[in-house]
Short mmCIF file of C-alpha atoms in Angstrom, two decimals:
data_model
loop_
_atom_site.label_atom_id
_atom_site.label_comp_id
_atom_site.label_asym_id
_atom_site.label_seq_id
_atom_site.Cartn_x
_atom_site.Cartn_y
_atom_site.Cartn_z
CA UNK A 25 90.00 93.01 80.00
CA UNK A 26 92.73 90.49 80.41
CA UNK A 27 96.23 91.84 80.68
CA UNK A 28 98.75 91.30 77.95
CA UNK A 29 101.75 89.18 78.82
CA UNK A 30 105.33 90.37 79.17
CA UNK A 31 104.87 92.73 82.13
CA UNK A 32 104.49 95.65 79.77
CA UNK A 33 102.67 97.88 82.27
CA UNK A 34 103.67 100.08 85.17
CA UNK A 35 101.62 101.88 87.81
CA UNK A 36 101.83 105.36 89.26
CA UNK A 37 100.27 105.66 92.70
CA UNK A 38 99.53 108.66 94.92
CA UNK A 39 98.01 108.78 98.37
CA UNK A 40 96.56 111.59 100.42
CA UNK A 41 96.43 111.42 104.20
CA UNK A 42 94.35 113.14 106.84
CA UNK A 43 95.85 115.07 109.75
CA UNK A 44 96.16 111.81 111.71
CA UNK A 45 98.43 110.48 108.92
CA UNK A 46 95.83 107.92 107.83
CA UNK A 47 95.38 107.23 104.12
CA UNK A 48 92.15 108.86 102.98
CA UNK A 49 92.56 108.43 99.22
CA UNK A 50 94.55 106.38 96.73
CA UNK A 51 94.86 107.21 93.06
CA UNK A 52 96.45 104.82 90.57
CA UNK A 53 97.15 105.00 86.85
CA UNK A 54 98.34 102.03 84.82
CA UNK A 55 100.33 102.86 81.69
CA UNK A 56 102.25 101.03 79.00
CA UNK A 57 105.95 100.97 79.84
CA UNK A 58 107.20 102.00 76.41
CA UNK A 59 104.72 104.75 75.52
CA UNK A 60 103.36 105.84 78.92
CA UNK A 61 99.92 105.60 77.32
CA UNK A 62 97.30 105.31 80.07
CA UNK A 63 95.35 102.08 79.81
CA UNK A 64 93.41 102.16 83.10
CA UNK A 65 92.97 104.20 86.26
CA UNK A 66 91.17 104.05 89.59
CA UNK A 67 90.59 106.39 92.48
CA UNK A 68 89.66 105.20 95.96
CA UNK A 69 88.26 107.35 98.77
CA UNK A 70 88.87 105.57 102.06
CA UNK A 71 86.18 105.71 104.70
CA UNK A 72 85.95 106.62 107.55
CA UNK A 73 89.43 108.19 107.21
CA UNK A 74 88.15 110.64 104.58
CA UNK A 75 85.74 112.14 107.10
CA UNK A 76 88.49 113.23 109.48
CA UNK A 77 90.19 116.62 109.38
CA UNK A 78 92.64 117.06 106.50
CA UNK A 79 94.25 119.66 104.28
CA UNK A 80 92.78 118.35 101.02
CA UNK A 81 89.55 116.66 102.11
CA UNK A 82 87.49 119.29 100.29
CA UNK A 83 88.92 118.05 96.97
CA UNK A 84 88.35 114.31 97.37
CA UNK A 85 85.16 114.17 95.33
CA UNK A 86 86.42 116.29 92.41
CA UNK A 87 87.82 113.36 90.47
CA UNK A 88 85.20 110.97 89.12
CA UNK A 89 84.51 108.20 89.03
CA UNK A 90 85.70 107.13 92.43
CA UNK A 91 85.21 104.12 94.65
CA UNK A 92 84.32 104.98 98.24
CA UNK A 93 85.09 102.08 100.55
CA UNK A 94 87.02 100.92 103.59
CA UNK A 95 90.78 100.47 103.34
CA UNK A 96 90.70 96.67 103.26
CA UNK A 97 88.35 96.66 100.26
CA UNK A 98 90.39 99.35 98.48
CA UNK A 99 93.66 97.46 98.94
CA UNK A 100 92.11 94.18 97.81
CA UNK A 101 90.65 95.79 94.69
CA UNK A 102 93.87 97.71 94.00
CA UNK A 103 95.98 94.56 94.32
CA UNK A 104 93.67 92.71 91.88
CA UNK A 105 93.79 95.68 89.51
CA UNK A 106 97.61 95.70 89.50
CA UNK A 107 97.84 91.93 89.15
CA UNK A 108 95.37 91.94 86.24
CA UNK A 109 97.88 94.04 84.31
CA UNK A 110 100.83 92.05 85.68
CA UNK A 111 102.27 95.22 87.18
CA UNK A 112 105.51 94.67 89.05
CA UNK A 113 106.79 98.25 89.20
CA UNK A 114 105.05 101.01 91.11
CA UNK A 115 106.15 104.62 90.76
CA UNK A 116 105.31 107.43 93.18
CA UNK A 117 106.35 110.95 94.06
CA UNK A 118 108.18 110.53 97.39
CA UNK A 119 107.75 106.77 97.05
CA UNK A 120 109.05 105.98 100.54
CA UNK A 121 106.04 107.80 102.00
CA UNK A 122 103.47 105.92 99.90
CA UNK A 123 105.41 102.66 100.35
CA UNK A 124 105.12 103.04 104.13
CA UNK A 125 101.48 104.11 103.96
CA UNK A 126 100.54 101.20 101.69
CA UNK A 127 102.44 98.50 103.55
CA UNK A 128 100.12 95.86 102.05
CA UNK A 129 101.75 96.52 98.66
CA UNK A 130 105.38 96.15 99.71
CA UNK A 131 105.81 93.06 97.54
CA UNK A 132 105.79 95.30 94.45
CA UNK A 133 108.98 97.06 93.33
CA UNK A 134 108.69 100.75 94.23
CA UNK A 135 110.46 103.61 92.44
CA UNK A 136 110.64 107.25 93.45
CA UNK A 137 109.96 109.81 90.69
CA UNK A 138 110.55 112.89 92.84
CA UNK A 139 113.88 113.85 91.27
CA UNK A 140 112.34 113.94 87.81
CA UNK A 141 108.80 115.09 88.57
CA UNK A 142 109.80 118.03 90.77
CA UNK A 143 111.71 119.83 88.04
CA UNK A 144 109.77 121.21 85.10
CA UNK A 145 112.77 121.01 82.75
CA UNK A 146 112.69 117.20 83.16
CA UNK A 147 108.91 116.87 83.23
CA UNK A 148 107.26 118.69 80.32
#
């Protein structure tokens, strides 16, 4: 699918790390800016980092489909995925954490959604 023009999409990204603070998974959802309608999503399980001790390693394979690959391949595919939809804005809960973990994506504009997402009255 070719992306529509006008930068009408945004991305929400979440990472999970192992106990060595290495990224072991990356989830991304691309949505339309005006409606928040999800148009695409991907989930990467990073190897060998996913095999190290972690708090949430047991849950990595629950979401399907997933792509299990090394970090370099995940980042390359993720970057292409975002560029295909002409995404410029990336949103994340505690964005500074994910921004630092995904240093290869620092050329995107990052936004923190913690203040809204943490409070149910703002996030139905």
